[in-house]
Amino acid sequence: MLLPIGPAHGEWGTLATTLPTSPSCVGTSTHDRAKLLREEELASWAVRDHPDSAAAWHALACVRANLELAGGIGREGPVMTAGDAWNFGAIKAAVRAIRIDARSPASELLGWLALEERPDDVEEEVLVALRHAVEAGSSSPNLLTGCAQVALERGDGALSRRCLRLGLASGHDSTFHLLRLARLAYREGDTHSGYDAFLLAAETLDSPRDREEIGWHLQWFMSPTELAAWIKLPVKDARAWVRDHLASRDIRDGRAPGTRLQEHFGRLEYVLTHFRLRLPRVAWKAGGIVGATPETGGGEEPDAVRQTCEPGTIPARPYRFYSRWQGAIDDRGVIWMRFGAPDERVAVAPQCPQGGPPSPNLREAWVYRLDGNQMLLQFENERFDGSAEATRLVTGVLGSYLCGIDAWRCGLTMRSASGAAPLPQEQLQRVIVSDAELVKIGTTKDDNSVRGAKPIRVVADLRRLWEPRSGLPISLVTWAARLDDVASESEGTSRTAAITVTVRRWARATGEWHDTTLDRRLTLPDTASGKRFLTGAFVLPGVEDATAWSVVLEQSDRRSGRAWDDEVTPQGGGALAVSDLVLGSPRQGLRWDAGPETIPLAPLGTVNRSAPATLFYQVRSDRAMSGTTTRISIYRDQKQGASRKPVLQVSSGSSFSAGLNPVLREIDFGRLDQGRHRIEIEILAPNGRVLLTRSAPLVLE
């Protein structure tokens, strides 16, 4: 089932979804195909009569390019075989013109035509012709863009760089050229130049096509919500927006600045080599394939997976759960671009245990282990994709190859294969729903974190406060790690663990990045204590208006874990300001010396409802204030704005002196249910106007 959709686009390699302006001889002629065929016949006779005329070959190339736009299959003619696409005939004619005269205007057409074709379909003679034209001094925008892209895809970095620099000097298509300079720089290991070129490309947006060029790259790792924001973003904010989102991802992943963009281009090179789609030309010119026919030609009875000797031989449903937004890379490449190499990859041709020929229904299972969780994605081969491998994401499939990967799916597979009774439909539906959710995660989220040999489950928090004595901003960091995840060694009568703690912070408004690394050797709690966590807390100099942070724990045997928040609300300033909220649980045994007071902390990230709990915050005022009201509200949903009906609310009169005012309250959560909540404080003026608000997540157990 081959169902092409969408408009024809040249989105191959790193090309965006639109092309540069067409040459002057394309699109200005008639779209009457019969008339164009007569013109092509006359142009063909002209090159036969004048085979050494560059102008004649250029004219033939132009009319063939217009015939491509008019549609239809090519016919036999000079340097063209019957059945070829008209574009191929136009390219060969343009190459011949440049071979005769390197300064021929055919170079403009050739550069444009080359961008419309897949890199695999662009022959070496095209690159040679483009090089000759550039060396002869030709410098049309289409020539330079085509030269830059074809040379980049062909691995000729020197020629690509020359054309890119000429293109930038001309002032045309700056975003196009800068993005390819970035890719070239990353390919050659020059990460600083690559990063600078990418950000400069965001700064030079001059048209919707420029925005699409950068959006093509962003779409490989950003969420649908982020992309929607990018589309509406004012041009003046583009550079700062891109810089912030890249930095926030590096913070989240616990990586050095610039790592996510470097990884993006590294993954792109790998994917274009190993997972490039090779659809029939009619399909990719039309934008891709909607339907999907399994290689077996089946797929009409996917429920047969409920009872069969080997469920892996039953093809998945023929329609795509995941619809590709591009036609250059198969579904495996989509996942690789977002998550990198899987931790485990299984490729099989399932067959029944009783023997017989292997099934033509090929499968691949990819397993990612992220922060202690597992993401399983499955692929199946299909017709018309130009590949003999499993390229399509599928849902609702089982197979014995899953044993050793996923215990639940393995059990369902064995039940189906036993033949005792069909697998209940509701069980299969659970598989479909679970697979669909994993596919959604795999195609809308991303990850570039360090994946150690063994994950450390980490809970951490970073709270922005002021140092009680000096009033300078500080960051209070708390963390907790599961004891059974931590490697330890005997030291006398106790056990100790060497842990490296790295804190990264990013401030969007100022563009400031801060890294702090601490090496700690900690004594583990005695096993008789019943404690299950190793905890810690420390104070760092503050980063004003930090909008993202992460805490990474690492050990020398490649154990690591992280916690992060990349959606921190800027703290703000002004005449009246409030710190972050610090929840405390005295029974967790960790405290912070805040000058005259000792503040209980809750490093486990939860508060027991039956135990005493505290809430600490600071209010900074430039003058004395009286008659205000402090309102504390607790909401059932953790998301801000998700629910405005509190499950608990307490108000009391308050007053503040000029300077820093610490507030420590005891709170009883005993009447609330277990689960996720949100605690919020509001300070109200005497007339009831809300002066400021601060909230924090609250997890009750």
PDB file of C-alpha atoms in Angstrom, residues 132-232:
ATOM      1  CA  HIS A 132      34.606  24.219 -11.982  1.00  0.00           C
ATOM      2  CA  ALA A 133      31.931  26.913 -11.925  1.00  0.00           C
ATOM      3  CA  VAL A 134      33.075  28.253  -8.547  1.00  0.00           C
ATOM      4  CA  GLU A 135      36.734  28.196  -9.579  1.00  0.00           C
ATOM      5  CA  ALA A 136      35.794  30.129 -12.727  1.00  0.00           C
ATOM      6  CA  GLY A 137      34.329  32.884 -10.575  1.00  0.00           C
ATOM      7  CA  SER A 138      30.609  32.154 -10.834  1.00  0.00           C
ATOM      8  CA  SER A 139      28.854  33.173  -7.629  1.00  0.00           C
ATOM      9  CA  SER A 140      25.084  33.051  -8.033  1.00  0.00           C
ATOM     10  CA  PRO A 141      23.213  32.267  -4.783  1.00  0.00           C
ATOM     11  CA  ASN A 142      21.829  28.985  -6.116  1.00  0.00           C
ATOM     12  CA  LEU A 143      25.256  27.835  -7.274  1.00  0.00           C
ATOM     13  CA  LEU A 144      26.797  28.508  -3.875  1.00  0.00           C
ATOM     14  CA  THR A 145      24.011  26.833  -1.891  1.00  0.00           C
ATOM     15  CA  GLY A 146      24.054  23.792  -4.167  1.00  0.00           C
ATOM     16  CA  CYS A 147      27.844  23.601  -4.105  1.00  0.00           C
ATOM     17  CA  ALA A 148      27.948  23.907  -0.313  1.00  0.00           C
ATOM     18  CA  GLN A 149      25.366  21.170   0.230  1.00  0.00           C
ATOM     19  CA  VAL A 150      26.553  18.667  -2.385  1.00  0.00           C
ATOM     20  CA  ALA A 151      30.187  19.036  -1.291  1.00  0.00           C
ATOM     21  CA  LEU A 152      29.157  18.615   2.350  1.00  0.00           C
ATOM     22  CA  GLU A 153      27.235  15.423   1.589  1.00  0.00           C
ATOM     23  CA  ARG A 154      30.062  14.090  -0.596  1.00  0.00           C
ATOM     24  CA  GLY A 155      32.641  14.672   2.119  1.00  0.00           C
ATOM     25  CA  ASP A 156      34.533  17.440   0.309  1.00  0.00           C
ATOM     26  CA  GLY A 157      34.921  19.736   3.305  1.00  0.00           C
ATOM     27  CA  ALA A 158      37.331  22.141   1.606  1.00  0.00           C
ATOM     28  CA  LEU A 159      34.995  22.875  -1.315  1.00  0.00           C
ATOM     29  CA  SER A 160      31.961  23.065   0.945  1.00  0.00           C
ATOM     30  CA  ARG A 161      33.697  25.570   3.220  1.00  0.00           C
ATOM     31  CA  ARG A 162      34.779  27.661   0.230  1.00  0.00           C
ATOM     32  CA  CYS A 163      31.226  27.851  -1.114  1.00  0.00           C
ATOM     33  CA  LEU A 164      29.825  28.555   2.350  1.00  0.00           C
ATOM     34  CA  ARG A 165      32.209  31.444   2.918  1.00  0.00           C
ATOM     35  CA  LEU A 166      31.479  32.875  -0.534  1.00  0.00           C
ATOM     36  CA  GLY A 167      27.773  32.561   0.209  1.00  0.00           C
ATOM     37  CA  LEU A 168      28.125  34.404   3.507  1.00  0.00           C
ATOM     38  CA  ALA A 169      30.184  37.122   1.849  1.00  0.00           C
ATOM     39  CA  SER A 170      27.453  37.595  -0.755  1.00  0.00           C
ATOM     40  CA  GLY A 171      24.855  38.288   1.952  1.00  0.00           C
ATOM     41  CA  HIS A 172      22.397  35.730   0.526  1.00  0.00           C
ATOM     42  CA  ASP A 173      20.988  32.753   2.453  1.00  0.00           C
ATOM     43  CA  SER A 174      23.091  33.456   5.559  1.00  0.00           C
ATOM     44  CA  THR A 175      21.135  31.071   7.783  1.00  0.00           C
ATOM     45  CA  PHE A 176      21.509  28.266   5.222  1.00  0.00           C
ATOM     46  CA  HIS A 177      25.282  28.742   5.027  1.00  0.00           C
ATOM     47  CA  LEU A 178      25.822  29.161   8.771  1.00  0.00           C
ATOM     48  CA  LEU A 179      23.959  25.946   9.592  1.00  0.00           C
ATOM     49  CA  ARG A 180      26.142  24.011   7.184  1.00  0.00           C
ATOM     50  CA  LEU A 181      29.249  25.674   8.553  1.00  0.00           C
ATOM     51  CA  ALA A 182      28.110  24.454  11.964  1.00  0.00           C
ATOM     52  CA  ARG A 183      27.694  20.897  10.689  1.00  0.00           C
ATOM     53  CA  LEU A 184      31.073  21.002   8.977  1.00  0.00           C
ATOM     54  CA  ALA A 185      32.763  22.360  12.108  1.00  0.00           C
ATOM     55  CA  TYR A 186      31.267  19.646  14.307  1.00  0.00           C
ATOM     56  CA  ARG A 187      32.237  16.994  11.771  1.00  0.00           C
ATOM     57  CA  GLU A 188      35.841  18.201  12.018  1.00  0.00           C
ATOM     58  CA  GLY A 189      35.802  18.395  15.821  1.00  0.00           C
ATOM     59  CA  ASP A 190      35.704  22.195  16.082  1.00  0.00           C
ATOM     60  CA  THR A 191      32.923  22.388  18.665  1.00  0.00           C
ATOM     61  CA  HIS A 192      33.369  26.071  19.527  1.00  0.00           C
ATOM     62  CA  SER A 193      33.030  27.224  15.905  1.00  0.00           C
ATOM     63  CA  GLY A 194      30.090  24.872  15.400  1.00  0.00           C
ATOM     64  CA  TYR A 195      28.232  26.250  18.406  1.00  0.00           C
ATOM     65  CA  ASP A 196      28.935  29.870  17.441  1.00  0.00           C
ATOM     66  CA  ALA A 197      27.798  29.295  13.840  1.00  0.00           C
ATOM     67  CA  PHE A 198      24.541  27.690  14.971  1.00  0.00           C
ATOM     68  CA  LEU A 199      23.671  30.559  17.318  1.00  0.00           C
ATOM     69  CA  LEU A 200      24.632  33.104  14.662  1.00  0.00           C
ATOM     70  CA  ALA A 201      22.287  31.322  12.248  1.00  0.00           C
ATOM     71  CA  ALA A 202      19.468  31.913  14.733  1.00  0.00           C
ATOM     72  CA  GLU A 203      20.442  35.572  14.872  1.00  0.00           C
ATOM     73  CA  THR A 204      20.317  36.059  11.079  1.00  0.00           C
ATOM     74  CA  LEU A 205      16.715  34.958  10.502  1.00  0.00           C
ATOM     75  CA  ASP A 206      15.427  36.913   7.535  1.00  0.00           C
ATOM     76  CA  SER A 207      12.533  34.866   6.154  1.00  0.00           C
ATOM     77  CA  PRO A 208      10.138  32.024   6.964  1.00  0.00           C
ATOM     78  CA  ARG A 209      12.548  29.736   5.106  1.00  0.00           C
ATOM     79  CA  ASP A 210      15.331  30.681   7.528  1.00  0.00           C
ATOM     80  CA  ARG A 211      13.101  29.812  10.485  1.00  0.00           C
ATOM     81  CA  GLU A 212      12.300  26.455   8.872  1.00  0.00           C
ATOM     82  CA  GLU A 213      16.016  25.797   8.329  1.00  0.00           C
ATOM     83  CA  ILE A 214      16.737  26.079  12.048  1.00  0.00           C
ATOM     84  CA  GLY A 215      13.438  24.445  12.957  1.00  0.00           C
ATOM     85  CA  TRP A 216      14.516  21.376  10.946  1.00  0.00           C
ATOM     86  CA  HIS A 217      17.351  20.868  13.419  1.00  0.00           C
ATOM     87  CA  LEU A 218      15.358  21.782  16.516  1.00  0.00           C
ATOM     88  CA  GLN A 219      12.571  19.387  15.572  1.00  0.00           C
ATOM     89  CA  TRP A 220      14.928  16.463  16.089  1.00  0.00           C
ATOM     90  CA  PHE A 221      15.131  16.952  19.842  1.00  0.00           C
ATOM     91  CA  MET A 222      12.584  19.499  21.023  1.00  0.00           C
ATOM     92  CA  SER A 223       9.044  18.786  22.188  1.00  0.00           C
ATOM     93  CA  PRO A 224       5.916  19.724  20.204  1.00  0.00           C
ATOM     94  CA  THR A 225       5.203  22.478  22.749  1.00  0.00           C
ATOM     95  CA  GLU A 226       8.668  23.966  22.311  1.00  0.00           C
ATOM     96  CA  LEU A 227       8.382  23.853  18.536  1.00  0.00           C
ATOM     97  CA  ALA A 228       5.025  25.616  18.655  1.00  0.00           C
ATOM     98  CA  ALA A 229       6.698  28.377  20.673  1.00  0.00           C
ATOM     99  CA  TRP A 230       9.572  28.551  18.169  1.00  0.00           C
ATOM    100  CA  ILE A 231       7.205  29.052  15.246  1.00  0.00           C
ATOM    101  CA  LYS A 232       5.605  32.090  16.928  1.00  0.00           C
TER     102      LYS A 232
END
